[in-house]
Every structure is written in structure tokens, then in C-alpha cells.
PDB file of C-alpha atoms in Angstrom:
ATOM      1  CA  MET A   1       0.000   0.000   0.000  1.00  0.00           C
ATOM      2  CA  TYR A   2       2.739   2.427   0.963  1.00  0.00           C
ATOM      3  CA  PHE A   3       4.660   2.551  -2.329  1.00  0.00           C
ATOM      4  CA  LYS A   4       1.524   2.142  -4.434  1.00  0.00           C
ATOM      5  CA  SER A   5       0.708   5.759  -3.647  1.00  0.00           C
ATOM      6  CA  PHE A   6       4.075   7.088  -4.793  1.00  0.00           C
ATOM      7  CA  PRO A   7       4.402   8.892  -8.142  1.00  0.00           C
ATOM      8  CA  TYR A   8       6.364   7.417 -11.034  1.00  0.00           C
ATOM      9  CA  THR A   9       9.549   8.716 -12.590  1.00  0.00           C
ATOM     10  CA  LEU A  10      11.804   7.871 -15.546  1.00  0.00           C
ATOM     11  CA  TYR A  11      15.139   6.224 -14.841  1.00  0.00           C
ATOM     12  CA  SER A  12      18.015   5.038 -16.999  1.00  0.00           C
ATOM     13  CA  LEU A  13      21.166   3.052 -16.262  1.00  0.00           C
ATOM     14  CA  ASP A  14      22.753   3.523 -19.697  1.00  0.00           C
ATOM     15  CA  ASN A  15      22.712   7.259 -20.431  1.00  0.00           C
ATOM     16  CA  ALA A  16      19.126   7.266 -21.709  1.00  0.00           C
ATOM     17  CA  THR A  17      19.669   4.508 -24.300  1.00  0.00           C
ATOM     18  CA  THR A  18      16.864   2.699 -22.531  1.00  0.00           C
ATOM     19  CA  VAL A  19      14.486   4.286 -20.054  1.00  0.00           C
ATOM     20  CA  GLN A  20      12.340   2.602 -17.428  1.00  0.00           C
ATOM     21  CA  VAL A  21       9.321   3.860 -15.547  1.00  0.00           C
ATOM     22  CA  ILE A  22       9.832   3.214 -11.847  1.00  0.00           C
ATOM     23  CA  THR A  23       8.288   4.224  -8.543  1.00  0.00           C
ATOM     24  CA  ASP A  24       9.895   7.399  -7.249  1.00  0.00           C
ATOM     25  CA  ILE A  25      10.794   6.301  -3.722  1.00  0.00           C
ATOM     26  CA  THR A  26      12.869   9.457  -3.189  1.00  0.00           C
ATOM     27  CA  ASN A  27       9.634  11.181  -2.196  1.00  0.00           C
ATOM     28  CA  ARG A  28       9.216  11.218   1.551  1.00  0.00           C
ATOM     29  CA  VAL A  29       6.197  12.423   3.487  1.00  0.00           C
ATOM     30  CA  THR A  30       6.626  12.985   7.187  1.00  0.00           C
ATOM     31  CA  LEU A  31       4.116  13.406   9.956  1.00  0.00           C
ATOM     32  CA  SER A  32       4.090  16.761  11.701  1.00  0.00           C
ATOM     33  CA  ASP A  33       5.657  17.107  15.144  1.00  0.00           C
ATOM     34  CA  GLU A  34       2.267  18.189  16.456  1.00  0.00           C
ATOM     35  CA  ILE A  35       0.743  14.855  15.482  1.00  0.00           C
ATOM     36  CA  LYS A  36       3.666  12.826  16.839  1.00  0.00           C
ATOM     37  CA  THR A  37       3.830  14.617  20.196  1.00  0.00           C
ATOM     38  CA  ASN A  38       0.143  15.087  20.960  1.00  0.00           C
ATOM     39  CA  PHE A  39      -0.507  12.624  23.810  1.00  0.00           C
ATOM     40  CA  ALA A  40      -4.200  12.498  22.954  1.00  0.00           C
ATOM     41  CA  LEU A  41      -3.452  10.912  19.576  1.00  0.00           C
ATOM     42  CA  PHE A  42      -1.359   7.910  20.558  1.00  0.00           C
ATOM     43  CA  ASP A  43      -0.825   5.120  23.060  1.00  0.00           C
ATOM     44  CA  GLU A  44       2.481   3.552  24.017  1.00  0.00           C
ATOM     45  CA  TYR A  45       3.274  -0.086  23.338  1.00  0.00           C
ATOM     46  CA  ASP A  46       6.181  -2.432  24.053  1.00  0.00           C
ATOM     47  CA  VAL A  47       7.065  -4.505  21.008  1.00  0.00           C
ATOM     48  CA  LYS A  48       7.154  -8.209  21.859  1.00  0.00           C
ATOM     49  CA  ASP A  49      10.023 -10.473  20.852  1.00  0.00           C
ATOM     50  CA  GLY A  50       9.619 -11.441  17.215  1.00  0.00           C
ATOM     51  CA  GLU A  51       6.932  -8.862  16.413  1.00  0.00           C
ATOM     52  CA  THR A  52       7.399  -7.042  13.123  1.00  0.00           C
ATOM     53  CA  PRO A  53       5.937  -3.668  12.078  1.00  0.00           C
ATOM     54  CA  GLU A  54       3.437  -5.639   9.978  1.00  0.00           C
ATOM     55  CA  LEU A  55       2.284  -7.677  12.969  1.00  0.00           C
ATOM     56  CA  VAL A  56       1.925  -4.552  15.094  1.00  0.00           C
ATOM     57  CA  ALA A  57      -0.127  -2.846  12.364  1.00  0.00           C
ATOM     58  CA  ASP A  58      -2.322  -5.917  12.105  1.00  0.00           C
ATOM     59  CA  ARG A  59      -2.783  -6.002  15.897  1.00  0.00           C
ATOM     60  CA  PHE A  60      -3.918  -2.376  16.168  1.00  0.00           C
ATOM     61  CA  TYR A  61      -5.330  -1.569  12.723  1.00  0.00           C
ATOM     62  CA  ASN A  62      -6.334  -5.010  11.403  1.00  0.00           C
ATOM     63  CA  ASN A  63      -4.232  -4.253   8.344  1.00  0.00           C
ATOM     64  CA  PRO A  64      -0.547  -5.282   8.096  1.00  0.00           C
ATOM     65  CA  GLU A  65      -0.096  -2.973   5.092  1.00  0.00           C
ATOM     66  CA  LEU A  66      -0.389  -0.012   7.446  1.00  0.00           C
ATOM     67  CA  HIS A  67       3.006  -0.903   8.942  1.00  0.00           C
ATOM     68  CA  TRP A  68       4.365   2.264   7.318  1.00  0.00           C
ATOM     69  CA  ILE A  69       2.290   4.352   9.740  1.00  0.00           C
ATOM     70  CA  VAL A  70       3.884   2.532  12.673  1.00  0.00           C
ATOM     71  CA  LEU A  71       7.332   3.245  11.231  1.00  0.00           C
ATOM     72  CA  HIS A  72       6.632   6.871  10.285  1.00  0.00           C
ATOM     73  CA  TYR A  73       5.043   7.674  13.612  1.00  0.00           C
ATOM     74  CA  ASN A  74       8.170   6.476  15.415  1.00  0.00           C
ATOM     75  CA  GLU A  75      10.610   8.043  12.937  1.00  0.00           C
ATOM     76  CA  ILE A  76      12.033   4.648  12.033  1.00  0.00           C
ATOM     77  CA  ILE A  77      13.987   4.931   8.783  1.00  0.00           C
ATOM     78  CA  ASP A  78      15.616   1.507   8.644  1.00  0.00           C
ATOM     79  CA  PRO A  79      13.536  -1.183  10.402  1.00  0.00           C
ATOM     80  CA  ARG A  80      16.444  -3.630  10.138  1.00  0.00           C
ATOM     81  CA  PHE A  81      18.309  -1.735  12.841  1.00  0.00           C
ATOM     82  CA  ASP A  82      15.868   0.840  14.287  1.00  0.00           C
ATOM     83  CA  TRP A  83      13.318  -1.834  15.176  1.00  0.00           C
ATOM     84  CA  PRO A  84      14.115  -4.247  18.070  1.00  0.00           C
ATOM     85  CA  LEU A  85      15.760  -7.443  16.858  1.00  0.00           C
ATOM     86  CA  ASP A  86      14.273 -10.764  17.865  1.00  0.00           C
ATOM     87  CA  THR A  87      16.384 -13.052  20.056  1.00  0.00           C
ATOM     88  CA  ASN A  88      17.911 -15.121  17.243  1.00  0.00           C
ATOM     89  CA  ASN A  89      18.776 -12.153  15.026  1.00  0.00           C
ATOM     90  CA  PHE A  90      20.069 -10.217  18.026  1.00  0.00           C
ATOM     91  CA  ASN A  91      22.449 -13.014  18.991  1.00  0.00           C
ATOM     92  CA  ARG A  92      23.682 -13.313  15.406  1.00  0.00           C
ATOM     93  CA  TYR A  93      24.202  -9.553  15.238  1.00  0.00           C
ATOM     94  CA  VAL A  94      26.183  -9.381  18.488  1.00  0.00           C
ATOM     95  CA  THR A  95      28.397 -12.398  17.781  1.00  0.00           C
ATOM     96  CA  GLY A  96      29.108 -11.041  14.312  1.00  0.00           C
ATOM     97  CA  LYS A  97      30.025  -7.589  15.612  1.00  0.00           C
ATOM     98  CA  TYR A  98      32.308  -8.531  18.503  1.00  0.00           C
ATOM     99  CA  ALA A  99      35.218 -10.963  18.798  1.00  0.00           C
ATOM    100  CA  ASN A 100      34.135 -11.595  22.400  1.00  0.00           C
ATOM    101  CA  VAL A 101      30.634 -10.681  23.523  1.00  0.00           C
ATOM    102  CA  ASN A 102      31.761 -10.935  27.156  1.00  0.00           C
ATOM    103  CA  ALA A 103      34.585  -8.408  26.794  1.00  0.00           C
ATOM    104  CA  VAL A 104      34.172  -5.018  28.489  1.00  0.00           C
ATOM    105  CA  HIS A 105      32.416  -2.418  26.365  1.00  0.00           C
ATOM    106  CA  HIS A 106      32.684   0.352  28.975  1.00  0.00           C
ATOM    107  CA  TYR A 107      32.405   1.082  32.688  1.00  0.00           C
ATOM    108  CA  GLU A 108      29.519   2.852  34.432  1.00  0.00           C
ATOM    109  CA  ASP A 109      28.915   4.586  37.732  1.00  0.00           C
ATOM    110  CA  ALA A 110      25.912   3.925  39.990  1.00  0.00           C
ATOM    111  CA  ASN A 111      23.776   6.232  37.828  1.00  0.00           C
ATOM    112  CA  GLY A 112      24.603   4.461  34.579  1.00  0.00           C
ATOM    113  CA  ASN A 113      26.970   7.147  33.304  1.00  0.00           C
ATOM    114  CA  TYR A 114      30.098   6.221  31.361  1.00  0.00           C
ATOM    115  CA  VAL A 115      33.198   6.646  33.527  1.00  0.00           C
ATOM    116  CA  ASN A 116      36.928   6.056  33.377  1.00  0.00           C
ATOM    117  CA  SER A 117      37.642   3.024  35.536  1.00  0.00           C
ATOM    118  CA  ASN A 118      40.637   2.152  37.683  1.00  0.00           C
ATOM    119  CA  VAL A 119      41.670  -1.471  37.298  1.00  0.00           C
ATOM    120  CA  TYR A 120      44.517  -3.645  38.537  1.00  0.00           C
ATOM    121  CA  LEU A 121      45.930  -5.737  35.704  1.00  0.00           C
ATOM    122  CA  LEU A 122      47.794  -8.871  36.743  1.00  0.00           C
ATOM    123  CA  SER A 123      50.232 -10.799  34.606  1.00  0.00           C
ATOM    124  CA  SER A 124      53.034 -13.344  34.963  1.00  0.00           C
ATOM    125  CA  ALA A 125      55.918 -10.858  35.337  1.00  0.00           C
ATOM    126  CA  ASP A 126      55.194  -9.396  31.889  1.00  0.00           C
ATOM    127  CA  PHE A 127      55.198  -5.766  33.066  1.00  0.00           C
ATOM    128  CA  THR A 128      58.990  -5.458  33.385  1.00  0.00           C
ATOM    129  CA  GLU A 129      59.219  -2.901  30.568  1.00  0.00           C
ATOM    130  CA  PHE A 130      56.035  -1.042  31.529  1.00  0.00           C
ATOM    131  CA  SER A 131      56.284   2.224  33.457  1.00  0.00           C
ATOM    132  CA  ILE A 132      53.995   4.765  35.104  1.00  0.00           C
ATOM    133  CA  ASP A 133      52.292   7.035  32.513  1.00  0.00           C
ATOM    134  CA  ASP A 134      52.780   4.501  29.720  1.00  0.00           C
ATOM    135  CA  ALA A 135      49.743   4.163  27.464  1.00  0.00           C
ATOM    136  CA  VAL A 136      48.381   0.647  26.985  1.00  0.00           C
ATOM    137  CA  THR A 137      46.067  -0.803  24.351  1.00  0.00           C
ATOM    138  CA  ASN A 138      44.044  -3.994  24.379  1.00  0.00           C
ATOM    139  CA  ILE A 139      44.968  -5.935  21.219  1.00  0.00           C
ATOM    140  CA  THR A 140      42.637  -8.889  21.910  1.00  0.00           C
ATOM    141  CA  ASN A 141      39.451  -6.920  22.418  1.00  0.00           C
ATOM    142  CA  THR A 142      38.874  -3.163  22.779  1.00  0.00           C
ATOM    143  CA  GLY A 143      40.427  -1.047  25.507  1.00  0.00           C
ATOM    144  CA  THR A 144      42.843   1.806  26.118  1.00  0.00           C
ATOM    145  CA  GLY A 145      44.253   3.413  29.218  1.00  0.00           C
ATOM    146  CA  TYR A 146      47.407   4.512  30.980  1.00  0.00           C
ATOM    147  CA  ILE A 147      49.402   3.167  33.897  1.00  0.00           C
ATOM    148  CA  THR A 148      49.055   5.180  37.101  1.00  0.00           C
ATOM    149  CA  GLN A 149      50.788   2.782  39.466  1.00  0.00           C
ATOM    150  CA  LYS A 150      53.295  -0.056  39.127  1.00  0.00           C
ATOM    151  CA  ASN A 151      53.269  -2.400  42.098  1.00  0.00           C
ATOM    152  CA  SER A 152      55.527  -5.039  40.588  1.00  0.00           C
ATOM    153  CA  SER A 153      56.459  -6.651  37.295  1.00  0.00           C
ATOM    154  CA  SER A 154      53.205  -8.599  37.536  1.00  0.00           C
ATOM    155  CA  ASN A 155      50.798  -5.941  38.813  1.00  0.00           C
ATOM    156  CA  VAL A 156      49.972  -2.491  37.458  1.00  0.00           C
ATOM    157  CA  LYS A 157      47.121  -0.092  38.078  1.00  0.00           C
ATOM    158  CA  VAL A 158      45.524   1.321  34.935  1.00  0.00           C
ATOM    159  CA  THR A 159      43.042   4.117  34.400  1.00  0.00           C
ATOM    160  CA  VAL A 160      40.831   2.839  31.578  1.00  0.00           C
ATOM    161  CA  THR A 161      39.676   5.537  29.157  1.00  0.00           C
ATOM    162  CA  THR A 162      37.854   3.448  26.542  1.00  0.00           C
ATOM    163  CA  GLY A 163      36.670  -0.142  26.419  1.00  0.00           C
ATOM    164  CA  GLY A 164      38.162  -2.370  29.094  1.00  0.00           C
ATOM    165  CA  PHE A 165      40.305  -5.348  30.015  1.00  0.00           C
ATOM    166  CA  ILE A 166      39.522  -8.919  31.092  1.00  0.00           C
ATOM    167  CA  SER A 167      41.470 -12.067  31.857  1.00  0.00           C
ATOM    168  CA  GLY A 168      42.904 -13.542  28.659  1.00  0.00           C
ATOM    169  CA  ASP A 169      43.416 -10.193  26.936  1.00  0.00           C
ATOM    170  CA  ARG A 170      46.798  -9.275  25.527  1.00  0.00           C
ATOM    171  CA  ILE A 171      47.884  -5.660  25.830  1.00  0.00           C
ATOM    172  CA  LYS A 172      50.668  -3.696  24.255  1.00  0.00           C
ATOM    173  CA  ASN A 173      52.607  -0.753  25.588  1.00  0.00           C
ATOM    174  CA  THR A 174      51.948   1.975  23.021  1.00  0.00           C
ATOM    175  CA  SER A 175      54.733   4.058  24.556  1.00  0.00           C
ATOM    176  CA  ASN A 176      57.112   1.159  23.847  1.00  0.00           C
ATOM    177  CA  THR A 177      55.671  -0.891  21.013  1.00  0.00           C
ATOM    178  CA  SER A 178      58.045  -3.801  21.619  1.00  0.00           C
ATOM    179  CA  SER A 179      56.465  -4.479  25.038  1.00  0.00           C
ATOM    180  CA  SER A 180      53.342  -6.554  25.543  1.00  0.00           C
ATOM    181  CA  ALA A 181      51.721  -8.568  28.305  1.00  0.00           C
ATOM    182  CA  ASN A 182      49.120 -11.282  28.779  1.00  0.00           C
ATOM    183  CA  ILE A 183      46.487 -10.458  31.396  1.00  0.00           C
ATOM    184  CA  THR A 184      45.867 -13.326  33.800  1.00  0.00           C
ATOM    185  CA  SER A 185      43.288 -11.538  35.953  1.00  0.00           C
ATOM    186  CA  THR A 186      41.857  -8.116  36.771  1.00  0.00           C
ATOM    187  CA  VAL A 187      40.558  -6.319  39.841  1.00  0.00           C
ATOM    188  CA  VAL A 188      38.100  -3.489  39.182  1.00  0.00           C
ATOM    189  CA  LEU A 189      38.592  -0.670  41.694  1.00  0.00           C
ATOM    190  CA  SER A 190      36.000   1.784  40.402  1.00  0.00           C
ATOM    191  CA  GLY A 191      33.138   1.663  37.940  1.00  0.00           C
ATOM    192  CA  THR A 192      31.030  -1.345  36.974  1.00  0.00           C
ATOM    193  CA  PRO A 193      32.092  -3.224  33.827  1.00  0.00           C
ATOM    194  CA  VAL A 194      29.414  -3.558  31.140  1.00  0.00           C
ATOM    195  CA  THR A 195      29.988  -6.314  28.598  1.00  0.00           C
ATOM    196  CA  ASN A 196      29.480  -5.958  24.868  1.00  0.00           C
ATOM    197  CA  TYR A 197      26.457  -8.260  25.101  1.00  0.00           C
ATOM    198  CA  THR A 198      24.839  -6.304  27.915  1.00  0.00           C
ATOM    199  CA  TYR A 199      25.442  -2.996  26.140  1.00  0.00           C
ATOM    200  CA  GLU A 200      23.863  -4.187  22.889  1.00  0.00           C
ATOM    201  CA  ASP A 201      20.963  -5.806  24.768  1.00  0.00           C
ATOM    202  CA  THR A 202      20.256  -2.504  26.545  1.00  0.00           C
ATOM    203  CA  VAL A 203      20.280  -0.657  23.214  1.00  0.00           C
ATOM    204  CA  ASN A 204      17.986  -3.231  21.622  1.00  0.00           C
ATOM    205  CA  GLU A 205      15.549  -3.204  24.544  1.00  0.00           C
ATOM    206  CA  SER A 206      15.363   0.595  24.457  1.00  0.00           C
ATOM    207  CA  LYS A 207      13.722   0.306  21.027  1.00  0.00           C
ATOM    208  CA  ARG A 208      10.753  -1.717  22.288  1.00  0.00           C
ATOM    209  CA  ARG A 209       8.678   1.196  23.581  1.00  0.00           C
ATOM    210  CA  ILE A 210       6.925   2.760  20.581  1.00  0.00           C
ATOM    211  CA  LYS A 211       3.990   5.065  19.950  1.00  0.00           C
ATOM    212  CA  ILE A 212       0.833   3.722  18.374  1.00  0.00           C
ATOM    213  CA  LEU A 213      -1.383   6.228  16.596  1.00  0.00           C
ATOM    214  CA  LYS A 214      -4.957   5.620  17.715  1.00  0.00           C
ATOM    215  CA  ALA A 215      -7.004   3.747  15.130  1.00  0.00           C
ATOM    216  CA  SER A 216      -9.635   6.479  14.962  1.00  0.00           C
ATOM    217  CA  TYR A 217      -7.114   8.788  13.273  1.00  0.00           C
ATOM    218  CA  ILE A 218      -5.838   6.334  10.668  1.00  0.00           C
ATOM    219  CA  ASP A 219      -8.202   7.263   7.836  1.00  0.00           C
ATOM    220  CA  ALA A 220      -7.349  10.955   8.181  1.00  0.00           C
ATOM    221  CA  ILE A 221      -3.597  10.240   8.166  1.00  0.00           C
ATOM    222  CA  VAL A 222      -3.804   7.977   5.124  1.00  0.00           C
ATOM    223  CA  SER A 223      -5.891  10.547   3.255  1.00  0.00           C
ATOM    224  CA  ASP A 224      -3.443  13.340   4.118  1.00  0.00           C
ATOM    225  CA  PHE A 225      -0.529  11.139   3.074  1.00  0.00           C
ATOM    226  CA  LYS A 226      -2.014  10.501  -0.388  1.00  0.00           C
ATOM    227  CA  LYS A 227      -2.830  14.189  -0.782  1.00  0.00           C
ATOM    228  CA  LYS A 228       0.730  15.264  -0.036  1.00  0.00           C
ATOM    229  CA  LEU A 229       2.193  12.765  -2.475  1.00  0.00           C
ATOM    230  CA  SER A 230      -0.031  14.065  -5.258  1.00  0.00           C
ATOM    231  CA  GLU A 231       1.006  17.691  -4.740  1.00  0.00           C
TER     232      GLU A 231
END
């Protein structure tokens, strides 16, 4: 239904040697902010696992072809990524994006704000050539920081500025690129580590709450949509 209302245009892939008539999908009609923010016009709904825009439209409007209203009303441009992924697709997405889903994505304070963390990194006497103020980089997963304290050749304190460090990671001394160390364990002194999986799950879950335009306004919106496309 959505693209059936779009105008047609001429298009050529060979410098006008042949020309095709195609739907002009470059046209885009948006709903006004007044309509999208007026609490009297919509209800809120939490998308269930596996529900698609079509299923939501069918649930509330008895017409899956009105899925475009669900998407427009929530300013969703690309439903592949702006709509919550179901469990199977989410797991595939996360495992494809990260080498280790259990590695540290970032650290948070008690209020959920990103913070620089202080962490003890332990190794088997690999920190001989590491010094205070040396910058370190995680080369197994993602993490950067700098050494603020050296307790021994097997124990350094690091202020983590991005990402994080876990047991099994290998780090390099970016102030002395010939030095590296294998992390055998860590002790987090400040901040709570958030894994890659937990971070992505939080992002995905935040997409579940959507606005549903009340069914009584659907006919008016569809009519206005067609009118704007014909202008």
C-alpha cells in the first residue's frame, strides 16, 4: 500500500539509451511534530520479541499494510536496525560484531553514566618494561588506558579511558611498542564493567517502547498522506 501511492519517474542506467518507468521512492512524506507529540493521539506499546511492524499494524489496525504508519510515527527509517531485533537475530548480530561478547564495552557509575575506571591488571611478570604514565592498548578486544601505578612486574594499576580489560586479553605498551603482556586476571577498583552483550541488549531493549497512533485517526492520516504525495 505504501509505495503504491508514490508517483512514477523515468530512470536510466545507460545514459538514456533505454528508459524505465519506476516508482519514485525518493519522495518522503513525514508526519508533523504536532501529530507525533500530541498525547491524545497515541498510546504507548512495548514490542514483543519477534513482532514485526506488519504484525503490530495488524494487531492495532487489522491491516498489516499499514506498517508504514507505525514506522513513520516512530521516525524509524531503517527497520532492520531501528526496530528491536528478535532473540535469534540479536544473537547473530552481536556475535558477528564482537570478537568476544563478554569483553568489556565500557564502565559505568551507579547512575549508569560512562566513567573512566581504575583497574589492577595482573600478569606473569610481563610488566617489566612497563612504566607509570605509559599508554596501553588492548589488542585482543577493545580497551585503552594509561598506567598510574606499578606495584611489581606482575601488577599495574591502569586508568581505563575506553573499552576495558579482562582475563585472557593481551595488551601492548603503546609508549614502547616492543612491550606486551598477557592479562591473567583483573581487579576493578572503580566503575562497573558492562559487557558488549549487555550494552547491545540494553540498546535493543530501548527500542521496544513505541507510539501507536490511535485507530480512529488512521483514515485521516492515510488521506493526508495521499494528498501530499499528489502535490
